[in-house]
CSV table of N, CA, C and O in Angstrom, one decimal:
chain,number,residue,atom,x,y,z
A,25,GLN,N,-68.9,203.2,117.7
A,25,GLN,CA,-68.1,203.4,115.9
A,25,GLN,C,-68.5,201.5,116.0
A,25,GLN,O,-68.6,200.8,115.9
A,26,VAL,N,-68.5,201.3,114.3
A,26,VAL,CA,-68.9,200.4,113.4
A,26,VAL,C,-68.1,199.0,113.5
A,26,VAL,O,-66.7,200.0,113.1
A,27,GLN,N,-67.5,198.6,113.3
A,27,GLN,CA,-66.5,197.5,113.4
A,27,GLN,C,-67.2,196.2,111.9
A,27,GLN,O,-67.9,196.1,112.5
A,28,LEU,N,-65.8,196.0,111.0
A,28,LEU,CA,-66.6,195.5,109.9
A,28,LEU,C,-65.1,194.4,109.6
A,28,LEU,O,-64.6,194.5,109.9
A,29,VAL,N,-66.0,193.0,108.7
A,29,VAL,CA,-65.6,191.9,109.3
A,29,VAL,C,-65.9,191.5,108.1
A,29,VAL,O,-67.2,191.0,107.0
A,30,GLU,N,-64.4,191.1,107.1
A,30,GLU,CA,-65.2,190.5,105.7
A,30,GLU,C,-65.0,189.4,105.0
A,30,GLU,O,-63.9,188.9,105.4
A,31,SER,N,-65.7,188.2,104.4
A,31,SER,CA,-65.9,187.3,103.7
A,31,SER,C,-66.2,187.3,102.1
A,31,SER,O,-66.4,188.0,101.7
A,32,GLY,N,-66.5,185.6,102.1
A,32,GLY,CA,-66.7,185.7,100.5
A,32,GLY,C,-65.8,185.5,99.4
A,32,GLY,O,-65.8,185.1,98.7
A,33,GLY,N,-64.6,185.6,99.8
A,33,GLY,CA,-63.1,185.4,98.7
A,33,GLY,C,-63.2,184.1,98.1
A,33,GLY,O,-63.5,183.9,98.8
A,34,GLY,N,-62.1,184.0,97.4
A,34,GLY,CA,-62.0,182.5,96.9
A,34,GLY,C,-61.4,182.6,95.3
A,34,GLY,O,-60.8,184.1,95.3
A,35,LEU,N,-61.0,181.3,94.9
A,35,LEU,CA,-60.0,181.3,93.6
A,35,LEU,C,-61.1,180.1,93.0
A,35,LEU,O,-61.9,180.0,93.2
A,36,VAL,N,-61.4,181.8,91.6
A,36,VAL,CA,-62.2,181.5,90.6
A,36,VAL,C,-61.7,181.4,89.5
A,36,VAL,O,-61.1,182.5,89.0
A,37,GLN,N,-62.3,181.1,88.2
A,37,GLN,CA,-61.8,181.0,86.9
A,37,GLN,C,-62.2,182.5,86.2
A,37,GLN,O,-63.1,182.9,86.7
A,38,ALA,N,-61.9,183.0,85.5
A,38,ALA,CA,-62.3,184.1,85.1
A,38,ALA,C,-63.2,184.5,83.9
A,38,ALA,O,-63.7,182.9,83.6
A,39,GLY,N,-63.5,185.0,84.7
A,39,GLY,CA,-65.6,184.9,83.6
A,39,GLY,C,-66.9,184.7,85.1
A,39,GLY,O,-68.1,185.2,84.8
A,40,ARG,N,-66.6,183.7,85.9
A,40,ARG,CA,-67.0,183.7,87.5
A,40,ARG,C,-67.9,184.2,87.5
A,40,ARG,O,-66.6,185.6,88.0
A,41,SER,N,-68.4,183.6,88.8
A,41,SER,CA,-68.8,185.3,90.1
A,41,SER,C,-68.5,184.9,91.6
A,41,SER,O,-68.3,183.9,91.8
A,42,LEU,N,-67.8,185.9,92.1
A,42,LEU,CA,-68.2,185.9,93.6
A,42,LEU,C,-69.1,187.0,94.2
A,42,LEU,O,-69.2,187.7,93.2
A,43,ARG,N,-69.1,186.7,95.7
A,43,ARG,CA,-70.0,187.9,96.5
A,43,ARG,C,-69.7,187.8,97.8
A,43,ARG,O,-69.8,187.1,98.1
A,44,LEU,N,-69.2,189.1,98.2
A,44,LEU,CA,-68.5,188.9,98.8
A,44,LEU,C,-69.7,190.4,100.2
A,44,LEU,O,-70.3,189.8,99.7
A,45,SER,N,-69.5,190.0,101.2
A,45,SER,CA,-70.1,190.4,102.6
A,45,SER,C,-68.3,190.8,104.0
A,45,SER,O,-68.1,190.6,103.4
A,46,CYS,N,-70.0,192.4,103.4
A,46,CYS,CA,-69.2,192.9,105.2
A,46,CYS,C,-70.4,193.0,106.4
A,46,CYS,O,-71.1,193.7,105.9
A,47,ALA,N,-70.2,192.3,107.1
A,47,ALA,CA,-70.8,192.2,108.3
A,47,ALA,C,-70.2,193.3,109.2
A,47,ALA,O,-68.7,193.3,109.9
A,48,ALA,N,-71.2,193.5,109.4
A,48,ALA,CA,-70.9,195.1,110.9
A,48,ALA,C,-71.4,194.5,112.1
A,48,ALA,O,-72.3,194.1,112.5
A,49,SER,N,-70.6,195.0,112.7
A,49,SER,CA,-71.3,194.9,114.5
A,49,SER,C,-71.8,196.5,114.9
A,49,SER,O,-70.7,197.4,114.3
A,50,GLY,N,-72.6,196.8,115.8
A,50,GLY,CA,-72.5,198.0,116.2
A,50,GLY,C,-74.3,198.7,115.6
A,50,GLY,O,-74.1,198.7,115.0
A,51,ARG,N,-75.1,199.1,116.7
A,51,ARG,CA,-76.1,199.6,116.1
A,51,ARG,C,-76.0,200.8,115.2
A,51,ARG,O,-76.8,201.6,115.2
A,52,THR,N,-74.5,202.0,114.9
A,52,THR,CA,-74.7,202.5,114.1
A,52,THR,C,-74.4,202.2,112.7
A,52,THR,O,-74.5,203.2,112.5
A,53,PHE,N,-74.2,201.1,112.0
A,53,PHE,CA,-74.1,200.5,110.9
A,53,PHE,C,-75.0,201.3,109.6
A,53,PHE,O,-74.5,202.2,108.7
A,54,SER,N,-76.6,202.0,110.4
A,54,SER,CA,-76.9,202.1,109.2
A,54,SER,C,-76.5,203.6,109.0
A,54,SER,O,-77.2,204.5,108.0
A,55,ARG,N,-75.9,204.2,109.8
A,55,ARG,CA,-75.7,205.6,109.5
A,55,ARG,C,-74.4,206.1,108.8
A,55,ARG,O,-74.1,206.6,108.2
A,56,TYR,N,-73.7,204.7,108.2
A,56,TYR,CA,-73.0,204.4,107.7
A,56,TYR,C,-72.6,204.3,106.4
A,56,TYR,O,-73.1,203.1,105.6
A,57,GLY,N,-71.9,205.0,105.2
A,57,GLY,CA,-71.9,205.1,103.8
A,57,GLY,C,-70.8,203.9,103.7
A,57,GLY,O,-69.7,203.8,104.5
A,58,ILE,N,-71.3,202.4,102.8
A,58,ILE,CA,-69.8,201.8,103.4
A,58,ILE,C,-69.0,201.7,101.9
A,58,ILE,O,-69.8,201.4,100.8
A,59,GLY,N,-68.0,201.7,101.8
A,59,GLY,CA,-67.1,201.6,100.5
A,59,GLY,C,-66.2,200.0,100.7
A,59,GLY,O,-65.4,199.2,102.1
A,60,TRP,N,-65.6,199.3,99.4
A,60,TRP,CA,-65.2,198.5,99.3
A,60,TRP,C,-64.0,198.8,98.2
A,60,TRP,O,-64.0,199.8,97.6
A,61,PHE,N,-62.6,198.0,99.0
A,61,PHE,CA,-61.6,198.9,98.8
A,61,PHE,C,-60.9,197.2,98.0
A,61,PHE,O,-60.8,196.5,99.1
A,62,ARG,N,-59.5,197.8,97.3
A,62,ARG,CA,-58.4,196.4,97.0
A,62,ARG,C,-57.3,196.9,96.9
A,62,ARG,O,-57.4,197.6,96.9
A,63,GLN,N,-56.5,196.1,97.5
A,63,GLN,CA,-55.3,196.3,97.4
A,63,GLN,C,-54.5,194.5,96.2
A,63,GLN,O,-54.1,193.3,97.3
A,64,ALA,N,-53.8,194.7,95.4
A,64,ALA,CA,-53.0,193.9,94.7
A,64,ALA,C,-51.7,193.8,95.4
A,64,ALA,O,-51.3,194.9,95.7
A,65,PRO,N,-50.8,192.0,95.1
A,65,PRO,CA,-49.8,192.5,95.6
A,65,PRO,C,-48.6,193.8,94.5
A,65,PRO,O,-48.7,193.5,93.4
A,66,GLY,N,-48.0,194.6,95.6
A,66,GLY,CA,-46.9,195.6,94.8
A,66,GLY,C,-47.5,197.2,94.2
A,66,GLY,O,-47.8,197.3,94.2
A,67,LYS,N,-49.2,197.0,94.9
A,67,LYS,CA,-49.5,197.6,94.6
A,67,LYS,C,-50.8,198.6,95.5
A,67,LYS,O,-50.8,198.5,96.9
A,68,GLU,N,-50.3,200.4,95.5
A,68,GLU,CA,-51.4,200.3,96.2
A,68,GLU,C,-53.1,200.2,96.5
A,68,GLU,O,-53.6,199.7,95.6
A,69,ARG,N,-54.1,200.6,97.4
A,69,ARG,CA,-55.0,199.7,97.5
A,69,ARG,C,-55.9,201.1,96.9
A,69,ARG,O,-55.2,202.5,96.8
A,70,GLU,N,-56.5,200.9,96.4
A,70,GLU,CA,-58.1,201.4,95.2
A,70,GLU,C,-58.7,201.4,95.5
A,70,GLU,O,-59.9,200.3,96.6
A,71,PHE,N,-59.6,202.3,95.5
A,71,PHE,CA,-61.1,202.0,95.8
A,71,PHE,C,-62.1,201.3,94.5
A,71,PHE,O,-61.0,201.9,93.4
A,72,VAL,N,-62.3,200.4,95.2
A,72,VAL,CA,-63.7,199.7,94.4
A,72,VAL,C,-65.6,199.5,93.9
A,72,VAL,O,-65.8,200.3,92.5
A,73,ALA,N,-65.7,200.0,94.8
A,73,ALA,CA,-67.3,200.6,95.2
A,73,ALA,C,-67.9,201.5,96.2
A,73,ALA,O,-66.6,200.9,97.9
A,74,ALA,N,-68.8,202.2,96.5
A,74,ALA,CA,-69.2,202.5,97.3
A,74,ALA,C,-71.2,202.2,97.9
A,74,ALA,O,-71.9,202.5,96.8
A,75,ILE,N,-71.7,202.3,99.2
A,75,ILE,CA,-73.0,202.6,98.9
A,75,ILE,C,-73.3,203.4,100.0
A,75,ILE,O,-72.5,203.0,100.8
A,76,SER,N,-74.4,204.0,99.8
A,76,SER,CA,-74.3,205.3,100.9
A,76,SER,C,-75.3,205.0,102.2
A,76,SER,O,-75.9,203.6,101.8
A,77,TRP,N,-75.3,205.3,103.1
A,77,TRP,CA,-76.1,205.3,104.0
A,77,TRP,C,-77.5,204.2,104.1
A,77,TRP,O,-77.7,203.4,104.6
A,78,ASN,N,-77.7,204.9,102.9
A,78,ASN,CA,-79.5,204.5,102.7
A,78,ASN,C,-79.8,203.3,101.1
A,78,ASN,O,-81.1,203.1,101.3
A,79,GLY,N,-78.7,203.3,100.9
A,79,GLY,CA,-78.6,202.5,100.0
A,79,GLY,C,-78.6,203.4,98.4
A,79,GLY,O,-79.2,202.5,97.1
A,80,GLY,N,-79.6,204.8,98.7
A,80,GLY,CA,-80.0,205.4,97.4
A,80,GLY,C,-78.5,205.7,96.5
A,80,GLY,O,-79.3,205.9,95.4
A,81,SER,N,-77.6,206.0,96.9
A,81,SER,CA,-76.4,205.9,95.9
A,81,SER,C,-75.6,205.0,95.6
A,81,SER,O,-74.8,204.8,96.9
A,82,THR,N,-74.7,205.2,94.7
A,82,THR,CA,-73.8,204.0,94.4
A,82,THR,C,-72.9,204.1,93.8
A,82,THR,O,-72.9,205.0,93.1
A,83,TYR,N,-71.3,203.9,94.0
A,83,TYR,CA,-70.4,204.6,93.6
A,83,TYR,C,-69.5,203.5,92.6
A,83,TYR,O,-69.1,202.5,93.5
A,84,TYR,N,-68.9,203.9,91.9
A,84,TYR,CA,-68.0,202.4,91.0
A,84,TYR,C,-66.9,203.0,90.7
A,84,TYR,O,-66.8,204.0,89.9
A,85,ALA,N,-65.7,201.8,90.9
A,85,ALA,CA,-64.7,202.2,89.7
A,85,ALA,C,-64.9,202.1,88.8
A,85,ALA,O,-65.7,201.3,88.2
A,86,ASP,N,-64.5,202.2,87.4
A,86,ASP,CA,-64.4,203.1,86.0
A,86,ASP,C,-63.6,201.4,85.6
A,86,ASP,O,-65.2,200.1,84.4
A,87,SER,N,-63.1,200.7,86.0
A,87,SER,CA,-62.4,199.1,86.3
A,87,SER,C,-63.4,198.0,86.2
A,87,SER,O,-63.5,196.9,85.9
A,88,VAL,N,-64.6,198.4,87.1
A,88,VAL,CA,-65.5,197.4,88.2
A,88,VAL,C,-66.6,197.3,87.3
A,88,VAL,O,-67.6,197.3,87.2
A,89,LYS,N,-67.3,198.9,87.2
A,89,LYS,CA,-68.6,199.5,85.9
A,89,LYS,C,-69.1,198.4,85.2
A,89,LYS,O,-68.5,198.0,84.5
A,90,GLY,N,-70.3,197.8,85.6
A,90,GLY,CA,-71.3,196.7,84.6
A,90,GLY,C,-70.6,195.5,85.2
A,90,GLY,O,-71.2,194.8,84.1
A,91,ARG,N,-69.7,195.8,85.5
A,91,ARG,CA,-69.5,193.8,86.2
A,91,ARG,C,-70.0,194.3,87.8
A,91,ARG,O,-70.6,192.6,88.3
A,92,PHE,N,-69.1,194.5,88.6
A,92,PHE,CA,-69.9,194.8,89.9
A,92,PHE,C,-71.2,195.5,91.0
A,92,PHE,O,-71.2,196.2,89.7
A,93,THR,N,-71.5,195.0,91.2
A,93,THR,CA,-72.3,195.4,91.9
A,93,THR,C,-73.0,195.7,93.5
A,93,THR,O,-72.6,194.4,94.1
A,94,ILE,N,-72.5,196.8,94.3
A,94,ILE,CA,-72.3,196.9,95.7
A,94,ILE,C,-74.2,197.1,96.4
A,94,ILE,O,-75.1,197.5,95.8
A,95,SER,N,-74.7,196.6,97.1
A,95,SER,CA,-76.1,196.8,98.0
A,95,SER,C,-75.9,196.5,99.2
A,95,SER,O,-75.1,196.0,99.9
A,96,ARG,N,-76.7,196.8,100.5
A,96,ARG,CA,-77.0,196.6,101.3
A,96,ARG,C,-78.0,196.1,101.9
A,96,ARG,O,-79.2,196.2,101.7
A,97,ASP,N,-78.4,195.7,103.2
A,97,ASP,CA,-79.2,194.9,103.7
A,97,ASP,C,-79.3,195.5,105.0
A,97,ASP,O,-78.4,194.7,106.2
A,98,ASN,N,-79.4,196.3,105.9
A,98,ASN,CA,-79.5,197.2,107.3
A,98,ASN,C,-80.0,196.8,108.6
A,98,ASN,O,-79.2,196.6,110.1
A,99,ALA,N,-81.1,196.2,107.8
A,99,ALA,CA,-82.1,194.8,108.7
A,99,ALA,C,-80.4,193.3,109.7
A,99,ALA,O,-80.9,193.2,110.2
A,100,LYS,N,-79.8,193.7,108.5
A,100,LYS,CA,-78.8,192.3,109.1
A,100,LYS,C,-77.2,192.8,109.0
A,100,LYS,O,-76.0,191.9,109.0
A,101,ASN,N,-77.5,193.4,109.0
A,101,ASN,CA,-75.9,195.0,109.1
A,101,ASN,C,-75.1,194.1,108.3
A,101,ASN,O,-73.8,194.0,108.9
A,102,THR,N,-75.4,194.0,107.3
A,102,THR,CA,-74.2,193.8,106.4
A,102,THR,C,-74.4,194.4,104.9
A,102,THR,O,-75.5,194.9,104.1
A,103,VAL,N,-72.8,194.6,104.5
A,103,VAL,CA,-72.5,195.0,102.4
A,103,VAL,C,-72.5,194.3,101.8
A,103,VAL,O,-71.7,193.2,102.6
A,104,TYR,N,-73.1,193.8,100.1
A,104,TYR,CA,-72.9,192.9,99.6
A,104,TYR,C,-71.7,193.3,98.6
A,104,TYR,O,-72.0,194.7,98.1
A,105,MET,N,-71.1,192.9,97.8
A,105,MET,CA,-70.4,193.3,96.6
A,105,MET,C,-70.8,191.9,95.7
A,105,MET,O,-69.9,191.3,96.1
A,106,GLN,N,-71.7,191.9,94.9
A,106,GLN,CA,-71.7,191.1,93.6
A,106,GLN,C,-70.3,190.8,92.8
A,106,GLN,O,-71.0,192.2,92.0
A,107,MET,N,-69.9,190.3,92.0
A,107,MET,CA,-68.7,190.3,91.3
A,107,MET,C,-69.3,189.9,90.1
A,107,MET,O,-69.0,188.1,90.2
A,108,ASN,N,-69.1,189.6,89.0
A,108,ASN,CA,-69.5,189.5,87.8
A,108,ASN,C,-68.5,189.0,87.1
A,108,ASN,O,-67.9,190.3,86.9
A,109,SER,N,-68.2,188.0,85.7
A,109,SER,CA,-67.0,188.7,84.8
A,109,SER,C,-65.9,188.7,85.7
A,109,SER,O,-65.5,189.6,84.8
A,110,LEU,N,-65.4,188.2,86.3
A,110,LEU,CA,-63.7,188.1,87.0
A,110,LEU,C,-63.2,188.2,86.3
A,110,LEU,O,-62.9,187.5,85.2
A,111,LYS,N,-62.1,189.4,86.4
A,111,LYS,CA,-60.6,189.0,85.6
A,111,LYS,C,-59.8,188.7,86.0
A,111,LYS,O,-59.3,189.1,87.0
A,112,PRO,N,-59.0,188.2,85.5
A,112,PRO,CA,-57.4,188.1,86.6
A,112,PRO,C,-57.3,189.4,87.3
A,112,PRO,O,-56.6,189.4,88.2
A,113,GLU,N,-57.4,190.7,86.7
A,113,GLU,CA,-56.3,191.7,87.2
A,113,GLU,C,-57.4,192.4,88.2
A,113,GLU,O,-57.0,193.3,89.0
A,114,ASP,N,-59.3,191.1,88.6
A,114,ASP,CA,-59.4,191.7,89.6
A,114,ASP,C,-58.9,191.1,91.4
A,114,ASP,O,-59.0,191.5,92.1
A,115,THR,N,-58.3,190.0,90.8
A,115,THR,CA,-57.0,189.8,92.1
A,115,THR,C,-56.4,190.5,93.1
A,115,THR,O,-55.8,190.7,92.9
A,116,ALA,N,-57.1,190.5,93.9
A,116,ALA,CA,-56.2,191.2,95.4
A,116,ALA,C,-57.6,190.4,96.4
A,116,ALA,O,-57.7,189.7,96.1
A,117,VAL,N,-56.6,191.5,98.1
A,117,VAL,CA,-57.0,191.6,99.0
A,117,VAL,C,-58.6,192.5,98.7
A,117,VAL,O,-57.7,193.9,98.7
A,118,TYR,N,-59.9,192.2,99.1
A,118,TYR,CA,-60.6,193.0,99.4
A,118,TYR,C,-61.2,193.7,100.7
A,118,TYR,O,-61.1,192.9,101.9
A,119,TYR,N,-61.1,194.9,100.9
A,119,TYR,CA,-61.4,195.4,102.6
A,119,TYR,C,-62.4,196.3,102.2
A,119,TYR,O,-63.3,197.0,101.4
A,120,CYS,N,-63.0,196.2,103.9
A,120,CYS,CA,-64.4,197.3,103.2
A,120,CYS,C,-64.3,198.5,104.8
A,120,CYS,O,-63.5,197.7,105.5
A,121,ASN,N,-65.1,199.6,104.4
A,121,ASN,CA,-64.6,200.1,105.8
A,121,ASN,C,-65.8,201.5,105.1
A,121,ASN,O,-66.2,201.3,104.1
A,122,ALA,N,-65.8,202.4,106.3
A,122,ALA,CA,-67.0,203.1,106.2
A,122,ALA,C,-65.9,204.0,105.4
A,122,ALA,O,-65.0,204.4,105.3
A,123,VAL,N,-67.3,204.8,104.5
A,123,VAL,CA,-67.1,206.2,103.9
A,123,VAL,C,-67.7,207.0,104.1
A,123,VAL,O,-68.9,207.0,104.0
A,124,THR,N,-67.2,208.2,103.5
A,124,THR,CA,-68.0,209.7,103.2
A,124,THR,C,-67.6,209.8,101.6
A,124,THR,O,-66.6,209.7,101.5
A,125,GLY,N,-68.7,209.2,101.0
A,125,GLY,CA,-68.4,209.2,99.4
A,125,GLY,C,-67.8,207.8,99.3
A,125,GLY,O,-68.3,207.4,99.3
A,126,THR,N,-66.5,208.6,99.0
A,126,THR,CA,-66.0,207.3,98.4
A,126,THR,C,-64.3,207.3,99.5
A,126,THR,O,-64.0,206.5,98.9
A,127,VAL,N,-64.3,207.5,99.8
A,127,VAL,CA,-62.8,208.4,100.3
A,127,VAL,C,-63.7,207.6,102.1
A,127,VAL,O,-64.1,207.9,102.4
A,128,PRO,N,-62.6,206.4,102.7
A,128,PRO,CA,-62.5,205.8,103.7
A,128,PRO,C,-62.5,206.7,104.9
A,128,PRO,O,-61.6,208.0,105.3
A,129,VAL,N,-63.2,206.1,106.1
A,129,VAL,CA,-63.2,207.4,107.2
A,129,VAL,C,-62.3,206.7,108.2
A,129,VAL,O,-61.8,208.2,110.0
A,130,SER,N,-62.4,205.6,107.8
A,130,SER,CA,-61.3,205.0,109.6
A,130,SER,C,-59.8,204.5,109.0
A,130,SER,O,-59.8,204.0,107.7
A,131,GLY,N,-59.1,205.2,109.9
A,131,GLY,CA,-57.4,204.2,108.9
A,131,GLY,C,-57.1,203.1,109.5
A,131,GLY,O,-56.3,202.5,109.2
A,132,TYR,N,-57.8,202.6,110.4
A,132,TYR,CA,-58.5,200.7,110.5
A,132,TYR,C,-58.7,199.8,109.4
A,132,TYR,O,-59.4,199.9,108.9
A,133,TRP,N,-57.4,198.8,109.2
A,133,TRP,CA,-58.8,198.3,108.2
A,133,TRP,C,-58.6,196.6,108.6
A,133,TRP,O,-57.3,196.0,109.2
A,134,GLY,N,-59.2,195.6,108.5
A,134,GLY,CA,-59.5,194.8,108.4
A,134,GLY,C,-58.4,194.0,107.8
A,134,GLY,O,-57.8,194.0,107.1
A,135,GLN,N,-58.8,192.3,108.1
A,135,GLN,CA,-57.9,191.3,107.8
A,135,GLN,C,-58.3,191.3,105.8
A,135,GLN,O,-57.3,190.2,105.9
A,136,GLY,N,-59.6,191.5,105.7
A,136,GLY,CA,-59.6,191.5,104.3
A,136,GLY,C,-60.2,190.1,104.0
A,136,GLY,O,-60.0,189.1,104.4
A,137,THR,N,-59.9,190.4,103.0
A,137,THR,CA,-60.7,188.5,102.1
A,137,THR,C,-60.3,188.8,100.7
A,137,THR,O,-60.5,189.3,100.0
A,138,GLN,N,-59.4,187.6,100.4
A,138,GLN,CA,-58.3,187.2,99.5
A,138,GLN,C,-59.2,186.2,98.0
A,138,GLN,O,-60.2,186.2,98.1
A,139,VAL,N,-59.4,187.4,97.0
A,139,VAL,CA,-59.6,186.8,94.9
A,139,VAL,C,-58.9,186.9,95.0
A,139,VAL,O,-58.4,187.6,94.5
A,140,THR,N,-59.0,185.3,94.0
A,140,THR,CA,-57.7,185.4,93.1
A,140,THR,C,-58.6,184.4,91.9
A,140,THR,O,-59.2,183.7,92.3
A,141,VAL,N,-58.0,185.3,90.9
A,141,VAL,CA,-59.0,184.7,89.8
A,141,VAL,C,-57.5,184.5,88.4
A,141,VAL,O,-57.2,185.1,88.1
A,142,SER,N,-58.3,183.1,88.1
A,142,SER,CA,-57.0,183.2,87.5
A,142,SER,C,-57.6,182.9,85.9
A,142,SER,O,-58.4,182.9,85.6
A,143,SER,N,-56.9,182.7,85.0
A,143,SER,CA,-56.9,183.2,84.1
A,143,SER,C,-57.3,181.3,82.8
A,143,SER,O,-57.0,180.6,83.9
């Protein structure tokens, strides 16, 4: 089983960038697709982006397409999400999880990392 820890969030102004990291423990990390999800106050958790086990396929929500880029380094057991041109509506707690396609496979969610974008 793989355990994931998110980091890299912060407070930024609109238009700026952040890079989130999802660090995994466990030897089976490279077998899993990994996805990023986010939850804003008062809203349901939503899919943001996902990457297949070998990085060959990526998926994005329409709201972030062209601004966010997901990547992975299996040698470092880490998935990244580069977030450019951030908007106030990107403000949320961001979580990563193992996925099948874009669907999380675990019901366990970590603490996430807070991203706050000021206007």
